[in-house]
Coordinates of C-alpha atoms in Angstrom, one line a residue:
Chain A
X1 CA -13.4 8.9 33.5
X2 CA -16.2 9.4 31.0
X3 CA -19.4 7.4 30.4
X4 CA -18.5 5.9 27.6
X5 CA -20.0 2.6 27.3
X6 CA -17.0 0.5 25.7
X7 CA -16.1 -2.5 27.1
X8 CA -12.5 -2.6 25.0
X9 CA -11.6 -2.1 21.0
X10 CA -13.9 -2.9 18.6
X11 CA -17.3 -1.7 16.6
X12 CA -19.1 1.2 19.0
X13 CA -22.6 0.9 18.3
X14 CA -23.1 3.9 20.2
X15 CA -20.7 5.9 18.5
X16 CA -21.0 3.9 15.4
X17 CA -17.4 3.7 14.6
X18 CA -14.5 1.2 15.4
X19 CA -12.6 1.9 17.9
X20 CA -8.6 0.6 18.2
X21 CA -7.2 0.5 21.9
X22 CA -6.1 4.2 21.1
X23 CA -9.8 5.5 20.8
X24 CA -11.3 3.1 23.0
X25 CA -9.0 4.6 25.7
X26 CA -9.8 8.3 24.5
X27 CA -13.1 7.6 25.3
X28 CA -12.9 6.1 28.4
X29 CA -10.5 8.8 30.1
X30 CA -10.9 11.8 27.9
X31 CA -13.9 13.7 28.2
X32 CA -13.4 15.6 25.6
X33 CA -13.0 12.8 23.1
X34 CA -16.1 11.2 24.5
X35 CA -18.1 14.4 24.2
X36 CA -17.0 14.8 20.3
X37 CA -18.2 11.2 19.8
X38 CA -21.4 11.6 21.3
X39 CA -21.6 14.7 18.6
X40 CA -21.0 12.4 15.5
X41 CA -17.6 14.5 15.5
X42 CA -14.8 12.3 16.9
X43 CA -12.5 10.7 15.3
X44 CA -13.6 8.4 12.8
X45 CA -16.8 9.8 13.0
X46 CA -16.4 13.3 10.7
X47 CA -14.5 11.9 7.8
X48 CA -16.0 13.7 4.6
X49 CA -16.0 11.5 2.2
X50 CA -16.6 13.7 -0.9
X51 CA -13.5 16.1 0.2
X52 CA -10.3 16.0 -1.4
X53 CA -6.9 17.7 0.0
X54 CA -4.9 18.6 -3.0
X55 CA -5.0 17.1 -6.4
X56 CA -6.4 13.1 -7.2
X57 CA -3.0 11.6 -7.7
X58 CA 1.1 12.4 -6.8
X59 CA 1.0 16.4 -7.2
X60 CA 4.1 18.2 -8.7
X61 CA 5.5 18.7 -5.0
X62 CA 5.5 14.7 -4.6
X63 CA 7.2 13.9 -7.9
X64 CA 9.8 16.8 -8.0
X65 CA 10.7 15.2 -4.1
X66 CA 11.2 12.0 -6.3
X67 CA 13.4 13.2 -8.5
X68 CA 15.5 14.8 -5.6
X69 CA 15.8 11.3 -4.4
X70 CA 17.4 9.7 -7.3
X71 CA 20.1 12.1 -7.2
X72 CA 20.6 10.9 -3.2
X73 CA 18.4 14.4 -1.9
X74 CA 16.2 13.7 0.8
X75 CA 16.7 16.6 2.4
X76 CA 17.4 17.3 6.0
X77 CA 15.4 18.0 9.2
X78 CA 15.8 21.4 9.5
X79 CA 14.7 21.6 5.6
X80 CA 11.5 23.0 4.5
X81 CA 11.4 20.9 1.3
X82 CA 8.6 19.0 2.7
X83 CA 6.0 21.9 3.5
X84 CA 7.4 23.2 0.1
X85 CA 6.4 20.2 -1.3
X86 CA 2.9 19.9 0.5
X87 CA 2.5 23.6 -0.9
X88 CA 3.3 22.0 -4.2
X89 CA 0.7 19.0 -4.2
X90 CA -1.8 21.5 -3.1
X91 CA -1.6 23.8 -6.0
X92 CA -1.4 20.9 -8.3
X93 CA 0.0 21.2 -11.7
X94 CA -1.5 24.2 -13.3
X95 CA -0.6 26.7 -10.0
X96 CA 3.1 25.6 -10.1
X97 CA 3.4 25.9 -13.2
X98 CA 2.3 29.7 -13.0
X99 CA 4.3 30.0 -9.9
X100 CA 6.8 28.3 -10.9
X101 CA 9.5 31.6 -10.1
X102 CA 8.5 31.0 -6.9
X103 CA 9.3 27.3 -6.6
X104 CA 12.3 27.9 -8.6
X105 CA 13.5 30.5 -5.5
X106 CA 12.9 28.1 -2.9
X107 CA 15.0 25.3 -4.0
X108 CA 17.4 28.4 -4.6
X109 CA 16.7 28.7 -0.6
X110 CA 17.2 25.5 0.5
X111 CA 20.0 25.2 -1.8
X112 CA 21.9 28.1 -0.2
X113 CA 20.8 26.3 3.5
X114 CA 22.4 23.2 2.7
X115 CA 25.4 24.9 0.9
X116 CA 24.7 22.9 -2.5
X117 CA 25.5 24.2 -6.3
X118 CA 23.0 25.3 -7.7
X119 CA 21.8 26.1 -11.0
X120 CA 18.8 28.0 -12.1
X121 CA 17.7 27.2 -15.5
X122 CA 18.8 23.1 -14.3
X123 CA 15.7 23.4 -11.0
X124 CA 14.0 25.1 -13.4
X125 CA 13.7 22.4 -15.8
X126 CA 13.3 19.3 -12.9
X127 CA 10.3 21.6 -11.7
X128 CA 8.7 21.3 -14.9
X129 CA 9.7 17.6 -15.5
X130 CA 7.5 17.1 -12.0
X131 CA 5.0 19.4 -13.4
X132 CA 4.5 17.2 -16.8
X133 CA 4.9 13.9 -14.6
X134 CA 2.4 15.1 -12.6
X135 CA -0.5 15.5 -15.0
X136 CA 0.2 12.3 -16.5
X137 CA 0.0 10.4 -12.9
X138 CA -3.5 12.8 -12.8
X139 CA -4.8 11.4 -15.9
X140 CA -3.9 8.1 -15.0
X141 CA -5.5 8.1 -11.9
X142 CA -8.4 9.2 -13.5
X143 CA -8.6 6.8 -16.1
X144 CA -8.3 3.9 -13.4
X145 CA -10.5 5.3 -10.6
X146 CA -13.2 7.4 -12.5
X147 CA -13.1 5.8 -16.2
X148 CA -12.5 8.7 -18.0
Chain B
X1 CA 13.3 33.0 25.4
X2 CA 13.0 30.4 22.0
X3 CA 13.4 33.6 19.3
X4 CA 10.7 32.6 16.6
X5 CA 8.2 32.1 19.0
X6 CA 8.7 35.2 20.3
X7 CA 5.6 36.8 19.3
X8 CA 3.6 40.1 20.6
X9 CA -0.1 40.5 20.5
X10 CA -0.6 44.5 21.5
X11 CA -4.1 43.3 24.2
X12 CA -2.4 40.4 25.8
X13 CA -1.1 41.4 28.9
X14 CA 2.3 41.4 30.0
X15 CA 4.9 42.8 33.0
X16 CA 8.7 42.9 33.1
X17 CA 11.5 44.4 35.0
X18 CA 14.8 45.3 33.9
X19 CA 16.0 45.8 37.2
X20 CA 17.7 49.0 35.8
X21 CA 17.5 51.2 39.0
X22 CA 19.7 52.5 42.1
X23 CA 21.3 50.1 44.2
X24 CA 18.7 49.3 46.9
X25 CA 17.7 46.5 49.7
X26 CA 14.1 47.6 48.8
X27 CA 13.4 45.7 45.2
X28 CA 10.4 47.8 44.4
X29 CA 6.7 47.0 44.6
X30 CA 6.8 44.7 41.7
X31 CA 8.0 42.3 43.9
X32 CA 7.3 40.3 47.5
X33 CA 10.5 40.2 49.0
X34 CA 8.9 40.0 52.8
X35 CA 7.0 36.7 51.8
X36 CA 10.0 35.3 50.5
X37 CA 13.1 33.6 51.7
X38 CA 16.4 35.0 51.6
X39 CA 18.4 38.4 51.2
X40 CA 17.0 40.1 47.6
X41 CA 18.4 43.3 46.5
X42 CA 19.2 45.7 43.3
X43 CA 22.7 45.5 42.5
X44 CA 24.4 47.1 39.7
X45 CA 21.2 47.1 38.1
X46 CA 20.4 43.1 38.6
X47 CA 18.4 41.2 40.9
X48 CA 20.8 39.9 43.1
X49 CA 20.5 37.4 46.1
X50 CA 23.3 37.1 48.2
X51 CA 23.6 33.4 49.0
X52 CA 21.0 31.7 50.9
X53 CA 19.7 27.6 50.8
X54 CA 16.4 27.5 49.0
X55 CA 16.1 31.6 48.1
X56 CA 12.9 32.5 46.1
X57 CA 11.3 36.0 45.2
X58 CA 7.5 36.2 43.9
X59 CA 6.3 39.5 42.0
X60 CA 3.5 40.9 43.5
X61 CA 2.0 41.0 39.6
X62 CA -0.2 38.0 38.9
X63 CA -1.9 37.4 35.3
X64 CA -4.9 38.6 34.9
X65 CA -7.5 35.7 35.9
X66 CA -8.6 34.0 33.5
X67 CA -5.0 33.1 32.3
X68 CA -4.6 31.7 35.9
X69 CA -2.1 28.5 35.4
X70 CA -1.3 30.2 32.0
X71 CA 2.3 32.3 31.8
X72 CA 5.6 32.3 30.1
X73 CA 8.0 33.5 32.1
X74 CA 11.5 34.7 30.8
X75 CA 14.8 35.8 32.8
X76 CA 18.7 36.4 31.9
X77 CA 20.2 34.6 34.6
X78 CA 23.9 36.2 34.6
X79 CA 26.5 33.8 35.3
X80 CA 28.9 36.3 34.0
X81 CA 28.9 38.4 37.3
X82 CA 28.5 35.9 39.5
X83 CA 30.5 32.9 40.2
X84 CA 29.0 29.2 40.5
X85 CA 29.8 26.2 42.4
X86 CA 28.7 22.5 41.4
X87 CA 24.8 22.5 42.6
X88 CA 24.1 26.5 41.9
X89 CA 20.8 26.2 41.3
X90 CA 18.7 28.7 39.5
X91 CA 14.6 28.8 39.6
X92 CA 11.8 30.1 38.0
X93 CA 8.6 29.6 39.6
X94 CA 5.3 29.5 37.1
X95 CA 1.8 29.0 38.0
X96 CA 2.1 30.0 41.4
X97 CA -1.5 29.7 44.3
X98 CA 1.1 28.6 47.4
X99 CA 4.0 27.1 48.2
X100 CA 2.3 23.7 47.5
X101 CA 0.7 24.4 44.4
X102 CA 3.2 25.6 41.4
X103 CA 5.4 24.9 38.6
X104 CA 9.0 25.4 38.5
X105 CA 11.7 24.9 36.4
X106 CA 15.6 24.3 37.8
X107 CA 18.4 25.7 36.5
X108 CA 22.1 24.2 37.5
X109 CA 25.3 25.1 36.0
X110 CA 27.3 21.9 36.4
X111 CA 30.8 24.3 37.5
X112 CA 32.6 20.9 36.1
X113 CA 31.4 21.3 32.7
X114 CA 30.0 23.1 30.2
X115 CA 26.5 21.5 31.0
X116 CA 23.5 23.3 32.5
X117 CA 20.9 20.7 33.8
X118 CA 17.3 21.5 33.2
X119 CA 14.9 20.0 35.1
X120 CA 11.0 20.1 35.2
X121 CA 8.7 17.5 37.1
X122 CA 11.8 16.2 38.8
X123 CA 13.1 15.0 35.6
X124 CA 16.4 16.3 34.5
X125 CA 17.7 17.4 30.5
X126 CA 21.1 18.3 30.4
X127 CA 21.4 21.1 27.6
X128 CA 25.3 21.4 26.6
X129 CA 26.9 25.1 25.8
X130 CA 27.8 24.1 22.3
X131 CA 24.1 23.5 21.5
X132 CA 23.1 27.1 22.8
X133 CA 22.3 29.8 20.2
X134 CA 25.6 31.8 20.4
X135 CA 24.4 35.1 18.9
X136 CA 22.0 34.5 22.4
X137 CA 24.4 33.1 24.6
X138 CA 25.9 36.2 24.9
X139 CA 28.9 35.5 26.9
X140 CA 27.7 34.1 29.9
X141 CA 24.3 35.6 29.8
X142 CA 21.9 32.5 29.8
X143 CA 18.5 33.1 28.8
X144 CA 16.0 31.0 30.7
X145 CA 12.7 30.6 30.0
X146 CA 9.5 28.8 31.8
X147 CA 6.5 28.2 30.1
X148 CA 3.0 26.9 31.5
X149 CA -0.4 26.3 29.8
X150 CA -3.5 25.2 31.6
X151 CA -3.9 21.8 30.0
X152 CA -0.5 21.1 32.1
X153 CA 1.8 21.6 29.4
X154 CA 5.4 22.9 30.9
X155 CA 8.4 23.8 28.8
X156 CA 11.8 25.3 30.2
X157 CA 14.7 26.2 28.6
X158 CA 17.3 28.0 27.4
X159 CA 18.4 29.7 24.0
X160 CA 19.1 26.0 22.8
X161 CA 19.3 24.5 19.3
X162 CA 18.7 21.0 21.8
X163 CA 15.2 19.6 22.4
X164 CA 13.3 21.7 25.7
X165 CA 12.5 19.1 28.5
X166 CA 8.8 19.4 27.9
X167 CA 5.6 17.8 29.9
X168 CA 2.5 17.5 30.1
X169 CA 1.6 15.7 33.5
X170 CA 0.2 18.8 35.7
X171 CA -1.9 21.1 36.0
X172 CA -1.5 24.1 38.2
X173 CA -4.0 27.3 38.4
X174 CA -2.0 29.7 39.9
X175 CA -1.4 33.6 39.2
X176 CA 1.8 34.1 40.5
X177 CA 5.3 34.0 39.3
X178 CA 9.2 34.4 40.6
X179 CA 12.5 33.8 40.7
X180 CA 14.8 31.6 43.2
X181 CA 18.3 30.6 43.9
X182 CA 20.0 28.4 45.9
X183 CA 23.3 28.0 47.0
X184 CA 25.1 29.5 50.4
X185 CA 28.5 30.0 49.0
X186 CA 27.5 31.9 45.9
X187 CA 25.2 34.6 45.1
X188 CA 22.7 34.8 42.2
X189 CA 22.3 37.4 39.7
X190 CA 19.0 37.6 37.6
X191 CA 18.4 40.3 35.0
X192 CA 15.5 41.1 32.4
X193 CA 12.4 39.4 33.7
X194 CA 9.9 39.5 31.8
X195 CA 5.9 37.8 31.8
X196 CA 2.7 37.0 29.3
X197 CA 0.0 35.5 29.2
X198 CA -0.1 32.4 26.9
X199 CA -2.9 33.4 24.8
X200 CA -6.2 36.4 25.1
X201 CA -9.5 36.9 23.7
X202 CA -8.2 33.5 21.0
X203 CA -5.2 34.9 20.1
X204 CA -1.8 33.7 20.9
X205 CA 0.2 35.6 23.1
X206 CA 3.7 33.4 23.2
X207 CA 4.1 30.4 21.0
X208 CA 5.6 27.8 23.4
X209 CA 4.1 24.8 21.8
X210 CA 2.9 25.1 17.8
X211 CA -0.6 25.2 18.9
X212 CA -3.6 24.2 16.7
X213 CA -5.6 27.1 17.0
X214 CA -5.3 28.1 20.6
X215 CA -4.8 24.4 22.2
X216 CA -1.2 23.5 22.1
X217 CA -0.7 19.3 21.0
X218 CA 1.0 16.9 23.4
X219 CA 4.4 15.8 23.0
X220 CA 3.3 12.5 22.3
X221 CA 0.1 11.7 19.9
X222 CA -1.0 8.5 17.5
X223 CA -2.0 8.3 14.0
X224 CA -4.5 6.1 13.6
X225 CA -5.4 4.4 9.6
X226 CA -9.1 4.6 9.8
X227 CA -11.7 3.8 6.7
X228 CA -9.5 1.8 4.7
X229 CA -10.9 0.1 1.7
X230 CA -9.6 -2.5 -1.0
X231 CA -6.1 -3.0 -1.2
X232 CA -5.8 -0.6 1.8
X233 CA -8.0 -2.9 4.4
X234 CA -5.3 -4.6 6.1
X235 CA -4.6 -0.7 7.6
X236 CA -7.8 -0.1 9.0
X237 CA -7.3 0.3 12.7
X238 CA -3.6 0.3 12.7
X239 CA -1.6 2.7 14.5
X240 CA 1.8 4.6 14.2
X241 CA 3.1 6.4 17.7
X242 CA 4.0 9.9 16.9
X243 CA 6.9 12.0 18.8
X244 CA 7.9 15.4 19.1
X245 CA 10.9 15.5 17.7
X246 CA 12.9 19.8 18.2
X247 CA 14.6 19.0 15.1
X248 CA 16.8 22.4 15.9
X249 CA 14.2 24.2 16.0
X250 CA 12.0 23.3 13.2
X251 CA 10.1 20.7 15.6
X252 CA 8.0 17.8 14.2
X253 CA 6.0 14.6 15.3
X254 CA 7.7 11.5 14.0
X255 CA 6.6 8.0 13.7
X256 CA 7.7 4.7 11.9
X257 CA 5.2 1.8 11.7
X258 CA 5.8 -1.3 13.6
X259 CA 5.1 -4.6 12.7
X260 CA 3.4 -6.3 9.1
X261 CA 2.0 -3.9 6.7
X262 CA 2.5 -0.9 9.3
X263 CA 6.1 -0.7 9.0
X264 CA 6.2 -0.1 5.3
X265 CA 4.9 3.8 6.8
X266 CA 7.0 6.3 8.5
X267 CA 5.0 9.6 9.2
X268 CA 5.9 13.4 9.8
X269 CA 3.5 15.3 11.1
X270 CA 4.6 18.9 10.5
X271 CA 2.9 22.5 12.4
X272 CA 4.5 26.0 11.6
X273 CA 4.0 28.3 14.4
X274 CA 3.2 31.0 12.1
X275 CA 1.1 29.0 9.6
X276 CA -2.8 29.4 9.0
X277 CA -5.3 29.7 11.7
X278 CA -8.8 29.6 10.7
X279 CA -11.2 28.5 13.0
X280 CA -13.2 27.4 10.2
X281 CA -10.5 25.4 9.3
X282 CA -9.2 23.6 12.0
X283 CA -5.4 22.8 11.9
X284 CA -4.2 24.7 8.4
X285 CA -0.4 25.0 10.3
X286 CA -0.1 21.7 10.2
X287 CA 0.7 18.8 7.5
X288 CA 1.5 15.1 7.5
X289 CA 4.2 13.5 5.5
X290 CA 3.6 10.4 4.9
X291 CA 6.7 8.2 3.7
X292 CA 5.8 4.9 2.3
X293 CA 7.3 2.1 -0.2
X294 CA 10.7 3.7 -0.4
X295 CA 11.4 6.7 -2.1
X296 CA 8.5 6.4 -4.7
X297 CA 5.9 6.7 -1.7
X298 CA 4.1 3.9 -3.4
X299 CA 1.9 3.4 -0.2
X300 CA 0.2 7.3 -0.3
X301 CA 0.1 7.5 -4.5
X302 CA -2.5 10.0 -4.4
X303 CA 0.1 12.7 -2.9
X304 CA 2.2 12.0 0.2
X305 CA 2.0 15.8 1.7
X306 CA -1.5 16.5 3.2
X307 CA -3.1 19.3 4.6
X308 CA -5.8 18.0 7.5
X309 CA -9.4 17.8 6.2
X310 CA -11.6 20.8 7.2
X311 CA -13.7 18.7 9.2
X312 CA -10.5 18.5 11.7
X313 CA -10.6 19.8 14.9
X314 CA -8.1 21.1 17.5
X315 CA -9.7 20.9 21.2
X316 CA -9.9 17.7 20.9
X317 CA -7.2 17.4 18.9
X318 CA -7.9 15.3 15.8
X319 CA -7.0 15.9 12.1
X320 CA -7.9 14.1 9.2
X321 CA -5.5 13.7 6.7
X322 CA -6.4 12.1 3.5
X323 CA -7.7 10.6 1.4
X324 CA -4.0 8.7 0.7
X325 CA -4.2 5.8 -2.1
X326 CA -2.5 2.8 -3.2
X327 CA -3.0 1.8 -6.4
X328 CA -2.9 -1.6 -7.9
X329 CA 0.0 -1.4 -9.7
X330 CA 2.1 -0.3 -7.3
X331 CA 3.9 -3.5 -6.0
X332 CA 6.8 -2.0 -4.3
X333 CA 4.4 -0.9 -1.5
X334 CA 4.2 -4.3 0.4
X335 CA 1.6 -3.4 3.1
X336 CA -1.7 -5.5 2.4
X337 CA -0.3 -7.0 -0.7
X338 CA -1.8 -10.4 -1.4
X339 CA -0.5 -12.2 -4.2
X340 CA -3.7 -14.6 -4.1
X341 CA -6.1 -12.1 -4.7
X342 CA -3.9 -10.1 -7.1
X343 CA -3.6 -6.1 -7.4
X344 CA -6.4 -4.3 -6.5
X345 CA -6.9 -0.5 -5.4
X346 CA -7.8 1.2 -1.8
X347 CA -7.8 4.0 0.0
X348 CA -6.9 5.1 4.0
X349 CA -7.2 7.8 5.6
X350 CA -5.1 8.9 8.8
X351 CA -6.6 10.6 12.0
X352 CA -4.2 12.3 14.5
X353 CA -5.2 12.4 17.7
X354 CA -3.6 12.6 21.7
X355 CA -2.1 9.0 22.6

């Protein structure tokens, strides 16, 4: 048991966060949970708001999975498609595009792993398509969220 | 042992026997056969006890202290050589201080099938032959393996493309280690035993669980939606229960959400054993997938694979993923959607923490 305060879900004024039953239970039984509240560095608590993970809107990795799903591929659990494709929205547009050998080889990969035909210059091209649809989802987004 | 976590840090320490020596009662000093129970010998260069109820062997070679309650333990128990009967039960003992306080994971070749029970914490797995490895099955040559980390973690195994029993409900600080049989028809046959430490000086030694940095994540943790604006609001404070899921070997934490507006979300929260480990960047080997709205992931528009925020942390466990966004136009995400107050933006974030 810990001392947090709680007395069940809801706003923490200590802590200054809300708390579901899934927090409010951390903090009552885990000390370690309570301890990272009390340093303004539990959950909830040490969300920065100004930091972004990838790029603003879909990145490339998002759309080309997209694009695999129309055609019925939605890979399977022991495929690496979605790291590749967290890779992917991480590099954003302009990094795929330069790497885009390297994307090209791992759908060759997973390809090979799933035994499906595949065709070079045909990924190739989808990888771009997700590229281009990419940076128009990016400067939508920031037409609608920024106003530029 | 599980092959790609198989990994070898030159300073962690570590002790093995191959057992490849003269036939002798005597099984060497690396081992305390007079505290023990039963007949132990070298035999045609294997461990080998010859049939005695409740037989265990303890090596005289603890880890160093401050890895007490901390091991993976690995052994090729050789069914090959010597015949089993329904119950044979093969043990590896983890986490030893006295014969109340250990871990211990149960082998049993059911003779009646091709199934070898597992069991941990009194809870049994069966693992089947036809899941095993085979380029590590090696005949009849079963790999077993027993891991233990001082949060109370415990894995066993096999060579298995089948899910380890895994848990997490004890906590043992013991040194010690050994093998044991028992059946009084049969004897056992143990070869290859080998020992490390979990982890030294922050490294990791053997990757049982995919640790965030050093501290290895429950089987079973919740995503919680947390600072949801706008459109989003209706997620603030929801939850999703996540899983561990072996996956053959590529081992995630899955999650669908239950009930209104939660279960438009199905989450994957990904770690890759041999993925980034920056302290000053908590969590890098892992990555949340989150699926939402159908196949055009309406519900996470602003990218549905995330790295965890830097402000993450492992010990406790709890990374930030986000931000994820739903924009206004995207109807075919139903979660918060009010047709009275039209489309309008938001944002979530999701924190993973233990459950």
């Amino acid at each position: 048991m810990t001392d947090c305060e709680c007395k069940g879900p809801g706003f923490c004024k200590r802590h200054g966060i809300s708390k579901n039953e899934a927090w409010y239970r951390l903090c009552k039984t885990r000390p370690k949970y309570f301890n990272a509240w009390e340093k303004g560095a539990g959950p909830g608590q040490n969300i920065p708001k100004d930091e972004r993970q990838g790029p603003p809107t879909p990145g490339p990795g998002t759309e080309l999975t997209k694009i695999f799903s129309w055609f019925g591929l939605n890979g399977s659990a022991s495929c690496h498609c979605t790291s590749h494709a967290a890779e992917m929205d991480r590099w954003g547009p302009d990094r795929c595009e330069k790497n885009l050998a390297i994307i090209v080889q791992w759908l060759a990969d997973e390809a090979k792993n799933q035994r499906l035909p595949f065709v070079k210059f045909g990924a190739s091209l989808l990888v771009k398509t997700a590229i281009k649809r990419s940076r128009k989802r990016i400067k939508e987004y920031d037409e609608e969220y920024h106003g530029h | 042992m599980p092959g790609s976590w198989w990994c070898c840090c030159k300073d962690c320490w570590s002790w093995d026997d191959n057992f490849d020596r003269a036939d002798s009662t005597n099984v060497g000093s690396g081992w305390d056969e007079a505290g023990g129970v039963g007949d132990w010998e070298i035999d045609d260069r294997n461990l080998y006890e010859s049939g005695t109820a409740t037989s265990r062997i303890l090596s005289t070679q603890p880890v160093p202290a401050d890895s007490e309650g901390e091991m993976v333990i690995s052994v090729v128990i050789r069914t090959d050589l010597a015949a089993f009967t329904t119950g044979d039960e093969f043990t590896i003992y983890g986490a030893w201080k006295d014969s109340g306080n250990y871990i211990k994971a149960v082998f049993t070749k059911l003779a009646a099938s091709l199934t070898w029970n597992v069991e941990i914490f009194d809870v049994t797995t069966p693992i089947v032959d036809s899941d095993m490895i085979s380029s590590d099955l090696d005949g009849d040559l079963i790999h077993a393996y027993l891991c233990v980390d001082s949060d109370g973690s415990v894995k066993a195994g096999m060579t298995s493309t089948s899910e380890p029993p895994w848990g997490d409900t004890s906590d043992q600080d013991g040194r010690y280690h050994g093998l044991g049989h028992d059946n009084t028809v049969t004897g056992g046959r143990f070869d290859n035993y080998a020992i490390e430490e979990v982890r030294r000086n922050g490294k990791i030694c053997q990757y049982c669980w995919c640790p965030c940095l050093d501290v290895a994540p429950d089987q079973s943790l919740i995503a919680t939606f947390t600072d949801a604006t706008d459109r989003s609001a209706c997620l603030g404070g929801g939850t999703i229960d996540l899983d561990w899921v072996y996956h053959a070997g590529t081992p995630s934490w899955d999650g669908v959400g239950v009930g209104t507006d939660m279960d438009s979300f199905s989450l994957v929260l990904r770690c890759i054993y041999s993925g980034s480990q920056e302290a000053s960047h908590p969590g890098q080997n892992f990555s949340l997938a989150v699926n939402g709205g159908g196949s055009s992931g309406s519900c996470c528009r602003t990218g549905c694979f995330l790295s965890p925020l830097s402000t993450s942390t492992c010990d406790p466990l709890n990374l930030i993923f986000g931000p994820f966004s739903m924009a206004s136009s995207d109807l075919v995400c139903d979660a918060c959607y009010d047709p009275l107050v039209g489309p309008v933006s938001g944002e979530y974030y999701i924190v993973v923490t233990d459950r």
